[in-house]
CSV table of C-alpha atoms in Angstrom, one decimal:
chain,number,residue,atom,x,y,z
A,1245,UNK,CA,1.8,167.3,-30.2
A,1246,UNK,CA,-1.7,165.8,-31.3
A,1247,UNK,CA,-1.6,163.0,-33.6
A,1248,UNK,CA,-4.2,161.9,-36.4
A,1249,UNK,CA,-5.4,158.3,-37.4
A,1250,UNK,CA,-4.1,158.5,-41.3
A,1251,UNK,CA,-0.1,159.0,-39.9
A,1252,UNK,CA,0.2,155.6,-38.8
A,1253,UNK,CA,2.2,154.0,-41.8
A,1254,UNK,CA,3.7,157.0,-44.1
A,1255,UNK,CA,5.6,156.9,-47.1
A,1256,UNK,CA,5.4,158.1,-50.6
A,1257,UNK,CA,4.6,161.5,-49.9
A,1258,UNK,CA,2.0,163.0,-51.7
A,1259,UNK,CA,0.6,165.7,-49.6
A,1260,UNK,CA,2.4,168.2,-47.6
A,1261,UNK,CA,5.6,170.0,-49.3
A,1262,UNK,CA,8.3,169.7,-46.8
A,1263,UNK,CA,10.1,172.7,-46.2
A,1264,UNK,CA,13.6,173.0,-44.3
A,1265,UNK,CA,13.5,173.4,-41.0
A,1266,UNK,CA,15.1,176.9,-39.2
A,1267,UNK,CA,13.9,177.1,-35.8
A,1268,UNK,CA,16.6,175.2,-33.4
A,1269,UNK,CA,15.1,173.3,-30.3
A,1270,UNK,CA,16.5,172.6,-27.0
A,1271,UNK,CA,18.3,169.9,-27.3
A,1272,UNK,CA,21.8,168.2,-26.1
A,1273,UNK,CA,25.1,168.3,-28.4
A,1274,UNK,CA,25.0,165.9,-30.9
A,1275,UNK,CA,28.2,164.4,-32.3
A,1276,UNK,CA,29.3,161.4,-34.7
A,1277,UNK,CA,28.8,158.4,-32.7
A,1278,UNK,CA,32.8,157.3,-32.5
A,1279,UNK,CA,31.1,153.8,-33.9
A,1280,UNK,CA,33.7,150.9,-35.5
A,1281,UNK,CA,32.8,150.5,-39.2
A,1282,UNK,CA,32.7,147.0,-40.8
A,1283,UNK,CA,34.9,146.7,-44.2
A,1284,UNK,CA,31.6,145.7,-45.8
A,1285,UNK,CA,29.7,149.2,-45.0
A,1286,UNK,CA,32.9,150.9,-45.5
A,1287,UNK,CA,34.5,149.1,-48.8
A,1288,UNK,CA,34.2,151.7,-51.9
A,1289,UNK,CA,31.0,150.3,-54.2
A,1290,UNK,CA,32.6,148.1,-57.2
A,1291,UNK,CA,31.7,149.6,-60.8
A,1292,UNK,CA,32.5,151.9,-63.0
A,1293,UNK,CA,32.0,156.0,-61.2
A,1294,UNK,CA,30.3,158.4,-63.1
A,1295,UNK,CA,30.1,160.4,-60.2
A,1296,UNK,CA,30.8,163.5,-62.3
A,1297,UNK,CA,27.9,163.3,-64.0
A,1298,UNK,CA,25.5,164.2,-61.1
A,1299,UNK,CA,26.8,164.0,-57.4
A,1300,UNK,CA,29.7,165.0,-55.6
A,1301,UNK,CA,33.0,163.0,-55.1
A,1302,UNK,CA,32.7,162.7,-51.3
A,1303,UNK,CA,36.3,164.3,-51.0
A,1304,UNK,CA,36.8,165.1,-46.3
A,1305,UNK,CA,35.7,168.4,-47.4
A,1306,UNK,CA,31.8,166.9,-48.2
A,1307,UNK,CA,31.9,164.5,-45.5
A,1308,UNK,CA,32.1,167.8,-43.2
A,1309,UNK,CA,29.2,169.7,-44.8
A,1310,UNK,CA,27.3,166.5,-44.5
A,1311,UNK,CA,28.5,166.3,-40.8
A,1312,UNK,CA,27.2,168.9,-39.8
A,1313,UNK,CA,23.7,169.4,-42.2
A,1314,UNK,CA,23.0,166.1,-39.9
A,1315,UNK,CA,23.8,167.9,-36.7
A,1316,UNK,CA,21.7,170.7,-37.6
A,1317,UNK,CA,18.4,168.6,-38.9
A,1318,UNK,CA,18.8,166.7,-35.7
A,1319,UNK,CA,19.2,169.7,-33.8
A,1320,UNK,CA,16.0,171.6,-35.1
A,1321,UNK,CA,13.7,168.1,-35.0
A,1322,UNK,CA,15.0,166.9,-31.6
A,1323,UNK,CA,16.3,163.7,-33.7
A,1324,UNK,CA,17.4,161.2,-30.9
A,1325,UNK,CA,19.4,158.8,-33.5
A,1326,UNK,CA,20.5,158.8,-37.2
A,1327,UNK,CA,22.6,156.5,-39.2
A,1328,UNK,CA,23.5,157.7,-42.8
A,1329,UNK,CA,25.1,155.5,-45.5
A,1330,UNK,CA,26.3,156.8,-48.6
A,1331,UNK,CA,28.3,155.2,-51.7
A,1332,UNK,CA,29.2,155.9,-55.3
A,1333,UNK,CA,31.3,153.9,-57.3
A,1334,UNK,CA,35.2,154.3,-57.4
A,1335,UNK,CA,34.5,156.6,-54.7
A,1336,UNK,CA,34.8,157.1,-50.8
A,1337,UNK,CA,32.0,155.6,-48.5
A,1338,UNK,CA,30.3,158.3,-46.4
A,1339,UNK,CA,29.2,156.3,-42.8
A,1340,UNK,CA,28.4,158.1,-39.7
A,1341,UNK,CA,26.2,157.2,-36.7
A,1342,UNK,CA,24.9,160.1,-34.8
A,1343,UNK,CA,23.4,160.5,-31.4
A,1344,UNK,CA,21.9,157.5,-29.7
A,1345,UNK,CA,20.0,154.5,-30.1
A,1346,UNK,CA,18.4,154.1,-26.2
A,1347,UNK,CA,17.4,157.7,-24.8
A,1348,UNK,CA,17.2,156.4,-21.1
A,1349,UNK,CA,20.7,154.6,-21.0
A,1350,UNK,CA,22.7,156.6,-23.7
A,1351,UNK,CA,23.5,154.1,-25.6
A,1352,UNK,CA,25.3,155.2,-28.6
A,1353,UNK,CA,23.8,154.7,-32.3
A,1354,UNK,CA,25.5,152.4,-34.7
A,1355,UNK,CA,25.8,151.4,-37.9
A,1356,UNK,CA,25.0,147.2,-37.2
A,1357,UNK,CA,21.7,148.3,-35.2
A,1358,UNK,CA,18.3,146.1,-36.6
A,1359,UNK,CA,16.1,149.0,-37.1
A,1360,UNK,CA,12.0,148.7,-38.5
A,1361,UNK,CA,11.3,149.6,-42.2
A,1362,UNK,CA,7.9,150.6,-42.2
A,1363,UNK,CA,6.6,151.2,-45.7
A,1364,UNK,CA,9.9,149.9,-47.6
A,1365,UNK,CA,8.6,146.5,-46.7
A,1366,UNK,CA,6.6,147.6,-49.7
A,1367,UNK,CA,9.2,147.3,-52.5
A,1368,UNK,CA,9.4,144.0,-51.1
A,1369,UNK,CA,5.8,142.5,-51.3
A,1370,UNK,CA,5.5,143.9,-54.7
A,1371,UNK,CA,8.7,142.2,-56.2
A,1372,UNK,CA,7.3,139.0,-55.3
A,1373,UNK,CA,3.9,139.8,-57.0
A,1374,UNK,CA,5.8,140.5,-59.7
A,1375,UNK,CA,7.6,137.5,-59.5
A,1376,UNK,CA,4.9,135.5,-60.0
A,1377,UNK,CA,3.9,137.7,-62.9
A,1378,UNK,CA,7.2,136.2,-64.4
A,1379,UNK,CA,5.7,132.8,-64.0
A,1380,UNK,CA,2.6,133.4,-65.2
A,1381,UNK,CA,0.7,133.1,-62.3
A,1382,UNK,CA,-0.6,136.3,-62.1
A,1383,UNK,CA,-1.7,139.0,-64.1
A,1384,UNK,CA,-0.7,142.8,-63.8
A,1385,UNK,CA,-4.1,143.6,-65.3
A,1386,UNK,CA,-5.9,141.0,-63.3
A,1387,UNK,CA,-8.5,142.6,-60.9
A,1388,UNK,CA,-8.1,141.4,-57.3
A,1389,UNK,CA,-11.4,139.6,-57.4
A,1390,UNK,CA,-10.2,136.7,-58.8
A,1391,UNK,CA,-7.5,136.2,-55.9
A,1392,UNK,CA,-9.6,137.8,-53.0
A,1393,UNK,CA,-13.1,137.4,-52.5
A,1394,UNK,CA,-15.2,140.4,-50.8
A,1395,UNK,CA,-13.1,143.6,-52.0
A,1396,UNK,CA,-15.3,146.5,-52.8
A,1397,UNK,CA,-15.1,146.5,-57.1
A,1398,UNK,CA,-12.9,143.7,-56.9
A,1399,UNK,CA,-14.2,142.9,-59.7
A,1400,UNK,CA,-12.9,146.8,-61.3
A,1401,UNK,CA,-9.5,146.9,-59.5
A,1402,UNK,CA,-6.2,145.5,-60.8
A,1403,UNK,CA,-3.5,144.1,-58.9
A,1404,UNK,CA,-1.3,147.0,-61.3
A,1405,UNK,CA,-4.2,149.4,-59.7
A,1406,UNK,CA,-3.1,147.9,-56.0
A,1407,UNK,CA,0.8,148.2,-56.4
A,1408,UNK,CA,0.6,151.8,-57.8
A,1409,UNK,CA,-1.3,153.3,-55.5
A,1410,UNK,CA,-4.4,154.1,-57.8
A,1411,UNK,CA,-7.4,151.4,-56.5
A,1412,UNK,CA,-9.3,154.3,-54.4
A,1413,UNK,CA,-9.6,151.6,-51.5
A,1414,UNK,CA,-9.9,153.6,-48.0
A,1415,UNK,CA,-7.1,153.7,-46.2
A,1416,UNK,CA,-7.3,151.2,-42.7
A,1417,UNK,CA,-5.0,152.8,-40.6
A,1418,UNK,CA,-7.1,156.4,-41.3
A,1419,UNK,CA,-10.3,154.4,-39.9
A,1420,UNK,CA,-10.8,155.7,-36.2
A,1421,UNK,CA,-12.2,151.8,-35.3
A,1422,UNK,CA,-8.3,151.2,-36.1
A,1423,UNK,CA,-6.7,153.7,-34.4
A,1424,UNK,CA,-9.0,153.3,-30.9
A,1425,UNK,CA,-7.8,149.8,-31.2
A,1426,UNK,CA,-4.1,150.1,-31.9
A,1427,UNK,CA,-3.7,153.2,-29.5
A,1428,UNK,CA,-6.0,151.7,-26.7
A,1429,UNK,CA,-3.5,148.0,-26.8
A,1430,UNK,CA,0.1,148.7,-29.3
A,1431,UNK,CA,1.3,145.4,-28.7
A,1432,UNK,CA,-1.7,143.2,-29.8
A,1433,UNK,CA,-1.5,141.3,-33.4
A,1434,UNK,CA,-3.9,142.1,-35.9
A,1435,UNK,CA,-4.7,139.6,-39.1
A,1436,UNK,CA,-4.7,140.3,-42.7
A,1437,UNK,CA,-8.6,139.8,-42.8
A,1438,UNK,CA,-9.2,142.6,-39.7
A,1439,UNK,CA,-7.4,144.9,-41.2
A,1440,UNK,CA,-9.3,144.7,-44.6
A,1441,UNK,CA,-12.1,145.0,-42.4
A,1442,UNK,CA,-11.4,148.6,-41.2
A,1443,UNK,CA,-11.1,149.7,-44.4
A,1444,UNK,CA,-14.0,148.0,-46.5
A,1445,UNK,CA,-16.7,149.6,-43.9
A,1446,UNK,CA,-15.5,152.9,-46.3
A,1447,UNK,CA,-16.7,153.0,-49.2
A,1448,UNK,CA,-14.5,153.4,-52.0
A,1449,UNK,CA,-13.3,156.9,-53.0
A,1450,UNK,CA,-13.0,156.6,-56.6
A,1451,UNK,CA,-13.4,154.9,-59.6
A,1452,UNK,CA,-10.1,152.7,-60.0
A,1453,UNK,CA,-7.1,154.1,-62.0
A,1454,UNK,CA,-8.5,157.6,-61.7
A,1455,UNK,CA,-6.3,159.2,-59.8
A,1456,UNK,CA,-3.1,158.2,-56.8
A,1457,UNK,CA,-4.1,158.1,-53.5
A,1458,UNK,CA,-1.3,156.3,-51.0
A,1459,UNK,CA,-3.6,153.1,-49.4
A,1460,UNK,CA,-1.7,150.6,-47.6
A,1461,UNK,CA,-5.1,148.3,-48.1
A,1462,UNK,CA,-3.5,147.4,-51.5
A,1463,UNK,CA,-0.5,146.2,-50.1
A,1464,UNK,CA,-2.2,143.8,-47.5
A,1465,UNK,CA,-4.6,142.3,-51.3
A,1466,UNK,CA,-1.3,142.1,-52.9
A,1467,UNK,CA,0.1,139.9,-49.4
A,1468,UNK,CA,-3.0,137.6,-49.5
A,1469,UNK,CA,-2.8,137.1,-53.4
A,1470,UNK,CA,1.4,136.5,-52.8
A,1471,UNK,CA,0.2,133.6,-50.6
A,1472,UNK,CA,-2.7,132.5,-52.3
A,1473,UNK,CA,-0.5,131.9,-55.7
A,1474,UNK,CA,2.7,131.1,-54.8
A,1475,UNK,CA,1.6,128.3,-51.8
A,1476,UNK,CA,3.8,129.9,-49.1
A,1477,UNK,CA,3.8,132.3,-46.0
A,1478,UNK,CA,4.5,135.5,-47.2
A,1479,UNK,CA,7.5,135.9,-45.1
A,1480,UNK,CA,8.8,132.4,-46.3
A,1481,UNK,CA,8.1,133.5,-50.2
A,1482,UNK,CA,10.6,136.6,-49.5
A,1483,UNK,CA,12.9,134.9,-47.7
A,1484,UNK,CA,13.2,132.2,-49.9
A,1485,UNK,CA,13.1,133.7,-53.3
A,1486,UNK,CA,14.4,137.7,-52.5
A,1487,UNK,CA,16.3,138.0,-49.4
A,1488,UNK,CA,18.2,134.4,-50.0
A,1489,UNK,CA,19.2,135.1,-53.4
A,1490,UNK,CA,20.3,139.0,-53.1
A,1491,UNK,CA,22.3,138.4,-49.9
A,1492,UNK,CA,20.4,139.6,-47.4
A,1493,UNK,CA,20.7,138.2,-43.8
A,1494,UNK,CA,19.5,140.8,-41.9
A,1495,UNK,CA,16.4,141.2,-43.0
A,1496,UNK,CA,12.8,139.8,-42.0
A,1497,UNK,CA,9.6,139.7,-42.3
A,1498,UNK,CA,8.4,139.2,-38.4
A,1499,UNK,CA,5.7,137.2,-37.2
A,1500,UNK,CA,4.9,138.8,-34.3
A,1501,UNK,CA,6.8,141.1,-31.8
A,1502,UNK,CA,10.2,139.9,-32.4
A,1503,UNK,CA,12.9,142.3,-32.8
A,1504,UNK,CA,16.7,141.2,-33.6
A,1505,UNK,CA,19.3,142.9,-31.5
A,1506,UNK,CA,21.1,144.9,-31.3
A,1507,UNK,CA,18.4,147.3,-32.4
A,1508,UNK,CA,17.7,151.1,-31.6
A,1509,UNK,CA,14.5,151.9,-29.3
A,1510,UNK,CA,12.3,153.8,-31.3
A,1511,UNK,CA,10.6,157.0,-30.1
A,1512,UNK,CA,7.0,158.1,-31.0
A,1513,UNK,CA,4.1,160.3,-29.9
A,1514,UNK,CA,1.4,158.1,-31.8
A,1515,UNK,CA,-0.4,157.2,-28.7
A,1516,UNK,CA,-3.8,157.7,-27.0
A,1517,UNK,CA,-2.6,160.6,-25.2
A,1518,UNK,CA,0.3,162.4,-27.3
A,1519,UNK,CA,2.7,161.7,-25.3
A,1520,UNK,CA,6.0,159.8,-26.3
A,1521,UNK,CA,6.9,156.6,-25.7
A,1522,UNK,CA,9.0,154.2,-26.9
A,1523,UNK,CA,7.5,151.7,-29.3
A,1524,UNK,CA,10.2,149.2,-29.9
A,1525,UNK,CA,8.2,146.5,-28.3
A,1526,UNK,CA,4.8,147.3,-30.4
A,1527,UNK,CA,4.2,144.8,-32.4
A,1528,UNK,CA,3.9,145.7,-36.3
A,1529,UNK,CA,1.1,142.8,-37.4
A,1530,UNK,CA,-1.0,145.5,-38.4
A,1531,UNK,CA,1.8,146.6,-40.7
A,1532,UNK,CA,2.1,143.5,-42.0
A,1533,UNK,CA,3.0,143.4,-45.8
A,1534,UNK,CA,2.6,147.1,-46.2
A,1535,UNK,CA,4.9,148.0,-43.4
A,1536,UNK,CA,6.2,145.2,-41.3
A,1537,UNK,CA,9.9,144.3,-41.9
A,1538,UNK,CA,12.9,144.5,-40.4
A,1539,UNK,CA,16.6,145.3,-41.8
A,1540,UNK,CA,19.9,147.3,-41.5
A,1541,UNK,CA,22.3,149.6,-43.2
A,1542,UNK,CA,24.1,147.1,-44.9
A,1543,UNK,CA,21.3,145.2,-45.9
A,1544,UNK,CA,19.6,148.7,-47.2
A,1545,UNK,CA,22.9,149.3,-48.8
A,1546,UNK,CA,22.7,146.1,-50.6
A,1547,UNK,CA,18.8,146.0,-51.7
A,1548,UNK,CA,18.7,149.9,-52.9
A,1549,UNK,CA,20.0,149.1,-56.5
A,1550,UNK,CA,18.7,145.3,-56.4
A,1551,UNK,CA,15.5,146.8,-56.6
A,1552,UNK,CA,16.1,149.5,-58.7
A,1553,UNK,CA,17.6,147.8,-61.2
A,1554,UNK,CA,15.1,144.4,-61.0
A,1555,UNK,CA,19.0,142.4,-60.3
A,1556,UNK,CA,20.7,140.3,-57.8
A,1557,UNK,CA,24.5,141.3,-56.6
A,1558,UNK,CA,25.5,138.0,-58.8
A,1559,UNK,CA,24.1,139.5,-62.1
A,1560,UNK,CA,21.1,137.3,-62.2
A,1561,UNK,CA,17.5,138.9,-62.9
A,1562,UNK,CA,14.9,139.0,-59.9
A,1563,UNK,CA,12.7,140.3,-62.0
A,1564,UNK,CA,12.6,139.9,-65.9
A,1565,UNK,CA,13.8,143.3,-68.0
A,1566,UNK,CA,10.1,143.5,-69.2
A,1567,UNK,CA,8.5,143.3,-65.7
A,1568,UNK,CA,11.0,146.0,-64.8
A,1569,UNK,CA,10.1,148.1,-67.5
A,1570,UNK,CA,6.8,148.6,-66.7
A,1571,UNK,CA,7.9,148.8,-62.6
A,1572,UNK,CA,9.3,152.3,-63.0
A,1573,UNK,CA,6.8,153.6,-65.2
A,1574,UNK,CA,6.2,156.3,-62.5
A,1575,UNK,CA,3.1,158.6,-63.1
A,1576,UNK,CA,3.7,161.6,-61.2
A,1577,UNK,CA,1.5,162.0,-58.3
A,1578,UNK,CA,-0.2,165.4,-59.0
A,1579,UNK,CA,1.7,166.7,-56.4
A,1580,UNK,CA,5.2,167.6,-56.9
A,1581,UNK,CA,7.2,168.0,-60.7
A,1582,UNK,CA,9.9,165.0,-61.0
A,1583,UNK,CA,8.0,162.5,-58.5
A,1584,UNK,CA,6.2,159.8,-59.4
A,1585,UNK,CA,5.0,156.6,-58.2
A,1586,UNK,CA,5.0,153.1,-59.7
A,1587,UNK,CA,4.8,149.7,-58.7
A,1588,UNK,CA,5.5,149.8,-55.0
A,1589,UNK,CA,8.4,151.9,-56.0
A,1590,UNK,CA,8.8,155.5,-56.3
A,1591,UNK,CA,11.2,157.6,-58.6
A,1592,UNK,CA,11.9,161.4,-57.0
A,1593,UNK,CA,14.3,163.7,-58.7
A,1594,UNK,CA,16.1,160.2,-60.1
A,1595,UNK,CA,16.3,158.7,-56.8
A,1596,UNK,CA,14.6,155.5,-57.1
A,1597,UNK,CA,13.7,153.7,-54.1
A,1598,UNK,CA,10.6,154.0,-50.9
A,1599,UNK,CA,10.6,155.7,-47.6
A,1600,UNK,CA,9.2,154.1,-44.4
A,1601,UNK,CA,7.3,155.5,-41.2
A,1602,UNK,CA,6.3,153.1,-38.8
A,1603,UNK,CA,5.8,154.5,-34.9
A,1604,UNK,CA,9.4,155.2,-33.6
A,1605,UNK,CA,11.3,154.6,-36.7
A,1606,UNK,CA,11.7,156.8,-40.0
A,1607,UNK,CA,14.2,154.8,-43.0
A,1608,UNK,CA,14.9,156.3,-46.1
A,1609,UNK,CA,17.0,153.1,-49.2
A,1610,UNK,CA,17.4,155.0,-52.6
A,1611,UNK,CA,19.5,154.6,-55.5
A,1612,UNK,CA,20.5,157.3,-58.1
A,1613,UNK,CA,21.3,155.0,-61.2
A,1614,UNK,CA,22.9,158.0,-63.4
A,1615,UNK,CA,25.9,157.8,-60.9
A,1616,UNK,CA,25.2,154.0,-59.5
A,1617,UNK,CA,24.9,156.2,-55.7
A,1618,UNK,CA,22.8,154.6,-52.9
A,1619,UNK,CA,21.7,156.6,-50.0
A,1620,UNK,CA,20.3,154.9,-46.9
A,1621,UNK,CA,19.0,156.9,-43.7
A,1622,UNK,CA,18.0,155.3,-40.8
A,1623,UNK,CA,16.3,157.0,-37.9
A,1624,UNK,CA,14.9,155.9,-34.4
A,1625,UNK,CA,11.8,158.6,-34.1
A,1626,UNK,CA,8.9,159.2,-36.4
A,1627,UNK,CA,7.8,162.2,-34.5
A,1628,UNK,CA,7.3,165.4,-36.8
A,1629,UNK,CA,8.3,169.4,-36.1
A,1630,UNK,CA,5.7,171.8,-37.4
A,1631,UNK,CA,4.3,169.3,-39.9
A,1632,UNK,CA,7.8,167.7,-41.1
A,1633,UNK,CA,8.6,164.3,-41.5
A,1634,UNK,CA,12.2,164.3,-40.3
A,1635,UNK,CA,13.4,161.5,-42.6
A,1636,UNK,CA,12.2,163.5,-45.4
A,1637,UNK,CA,14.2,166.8,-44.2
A,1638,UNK,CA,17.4,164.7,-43.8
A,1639,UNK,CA,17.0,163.2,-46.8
A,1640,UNK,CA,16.2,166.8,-48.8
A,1641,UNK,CA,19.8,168.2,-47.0
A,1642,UNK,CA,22.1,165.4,-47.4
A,1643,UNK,CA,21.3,165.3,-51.3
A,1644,UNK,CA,21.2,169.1,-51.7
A,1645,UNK,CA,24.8,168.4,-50.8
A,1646,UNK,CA,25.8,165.6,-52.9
A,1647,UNK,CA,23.6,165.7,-55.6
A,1648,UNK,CA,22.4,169.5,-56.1
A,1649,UNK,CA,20.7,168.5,-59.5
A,1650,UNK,CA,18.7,165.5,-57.9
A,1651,UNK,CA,18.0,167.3,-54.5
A,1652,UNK,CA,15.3,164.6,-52.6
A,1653,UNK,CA,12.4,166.7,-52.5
A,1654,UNK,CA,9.4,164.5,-51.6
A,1655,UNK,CA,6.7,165.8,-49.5
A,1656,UNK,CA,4.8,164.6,-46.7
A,1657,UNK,CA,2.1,162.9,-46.9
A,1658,UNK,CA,-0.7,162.2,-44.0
A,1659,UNK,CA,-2.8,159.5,-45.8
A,1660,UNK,CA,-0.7,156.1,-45.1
């Protein structure tokens, strides 16, 4: 299987309609990993279920079809490892680990394995930008300019422009400068500045707010302006003021290389050659805020309705009810009826949440707030069959199951 330069950090489809898959490969049995749940992933979500007003009491019966839709996906995409969370209020937890985490020694997936985020490390950078919108600091409507010197039309595009996906900056990781370099040497670090470099050599596509075009160059403006205002590291801001605060010890923004364990290995054929590897040891600085974190399930579990709501587990607001507001305000993306993108957010069928891609790993954290549902997917391979996205398929099966009238539909996309 080739590969192209633009598939290095996907999410938030915009592109390709994903179809399900019917052509089975040749591939072992897969089965539920016989993994130990913790209370915490399996404990019932607290709140009031309205779980007949859009999704499907998970009643043994459900757990089976979702059983074996799993199987099948992981069958036809040659899927080494998949966790899957789902919870509704009042209602049964739906956990399952499937297949394995380490191809060469067998090791079984779980549900407490650190896994890579990709592009959800996006919902992340823009809460804190929007924090500081809280306090004043910075301005939605604010072009970049005044943060960051030397952005083509700085002086034109908003940091609102950035976070939604409209500036018209190029794309870095589509820039074959970039891709020669990450290919030719995965595990060196890249820096904010060389990555903006890649993409300013391209001049910009269109005039800002015109039309959506997934860049992950805004995300790494919106990083530097995070810094620039609030006086901190980016990964310290998060820690401090998002991670701390909603309860999330799993999660980080790396510095380098590092990866927590246990994790899964994480299989890809994004390399020179085509052939697969496994990138668990590449280092994701060139991911940085767009695509660089690190979590788990129940981490995922806990930060899919912080961030759709804009609130912390304890009540408290992370983000004011205004700021939220205008966050999902979700133009649709010309692609696909009942998708849209907002402010380093996406809303798809009523699923509100983000997708990540990063070579080897695939993660899918959304929230359903008509039925207070959360759905987390978690896979260790990024590699597609016949033009899928296989976090994307899973994710379109599993809720075609348990929520037939929001069925997760988003398509692929091959520009970030």
């Amino acid at each position: 299987m080739s590969h192209t330069p633009a598939r290095r950090l996907r999410a938030a489809a915009v592109a390709v309609t994903v179809g399900a898959l019917t052509t089975p490969l040749a591939a072992g049995p897969v089965r539920a990993a016989p993994v130990s749940v913790s209370a915490a992933l399996a404990a019932d979500s607290p709140g009031p279920s309205r779980s007949g007003t859009g999704v499907r009491d998970l009643t043994p019966g459900v757990a089976r079809q979702l059983d074996a839709a799993v199987r099948k996906v992981m069958r036809e995409a040659d899927i080494p490892g998949v966790t899957v969370g789902i919870w509704t209020p009042r209602q049964p937890s739906y956990v399952r680990a499937f297949g394995v985490a380490d191809k060469h020694t067998g090791r079984r997936m779980a549900p407490d394995l650190y896994m890579r985020i990709g592009s959800e490390t996006k919902t992340f950078t823009v809460t804190a930008l929007l924090q500081l919108v809280d306090q004043h600091k910075v301005g939605l409507d604010d072009p970049i300019g005044t943060y960051i010197d030397g952005v083509p039309d700085g002086n034109r595009i908003t940091l609102r422009q950035l976070a939604d996906m409209r500036s018209g900056l190029f794309n870095y990781s589509g820039d074959p400068g970039f891709d020669k370099a990450l290919t030719s040497d995965p595990r060196r670090p890249f820096t904010p500045q060389q990555l903006l470099a890649y993409s300013f050599r391209h001049p910009v596509m269109f005039r800002p707010g015109q039309k959506f075009f997934y860049s992950t160059t805004n995300l790494i403006l919106l990083g530097l302006a995070v810094e620039k205002e609030s006086g901190q590291r980016l990964g310290d801001y998060i820690r401090q003021h998002i991670l701390h605060p909603a309860g999330l010890t799993h999660t980080v923004l790396p510095t380098g290389d590092a990866f927590p364990t246990p994790h899964a290995r994480g299989y890809t054929v994004q390399t020179a050659n085509g052939k697969e590897v496994d990138a668990a040891d590449w280092n994701p600085s060139w991911g940085w805020a767009a695509g660089a974190m690190i979590s788990d399930l129940r981490d995922l579990r806990t930060w899919a309705p912080v961030v759709a709501m804009g609130r912390f587990p304890d009540g408290r607001r992370m983000v004011s009810a205004a700021t939220q507001k205008q966050r999902l305000v979700t133009p649709g993306t010309g692609t696909i009826k009942g998708a849209g993108y907002g402010l380093g957010i996406f809303d798809v069928q009523g699923w509100i949440g983000h997708n990540g891609s990063l070579p080897g790993y695939e993660t899918l954290t959304v929230h359903l707030p008509e039925t207070g549902t959360t759905l987390v997917v978690l896979l260790n391979t990024d590699i597609d069959h016949r033009g899928h996205e296989p976090g994307t398929v899973l994710g379109e099966a599993i809720t075609k199951i348990i929520s037939p009238a929001h069925v997760y539909n988003l398509p692929v996309t091959r520009t970030g």
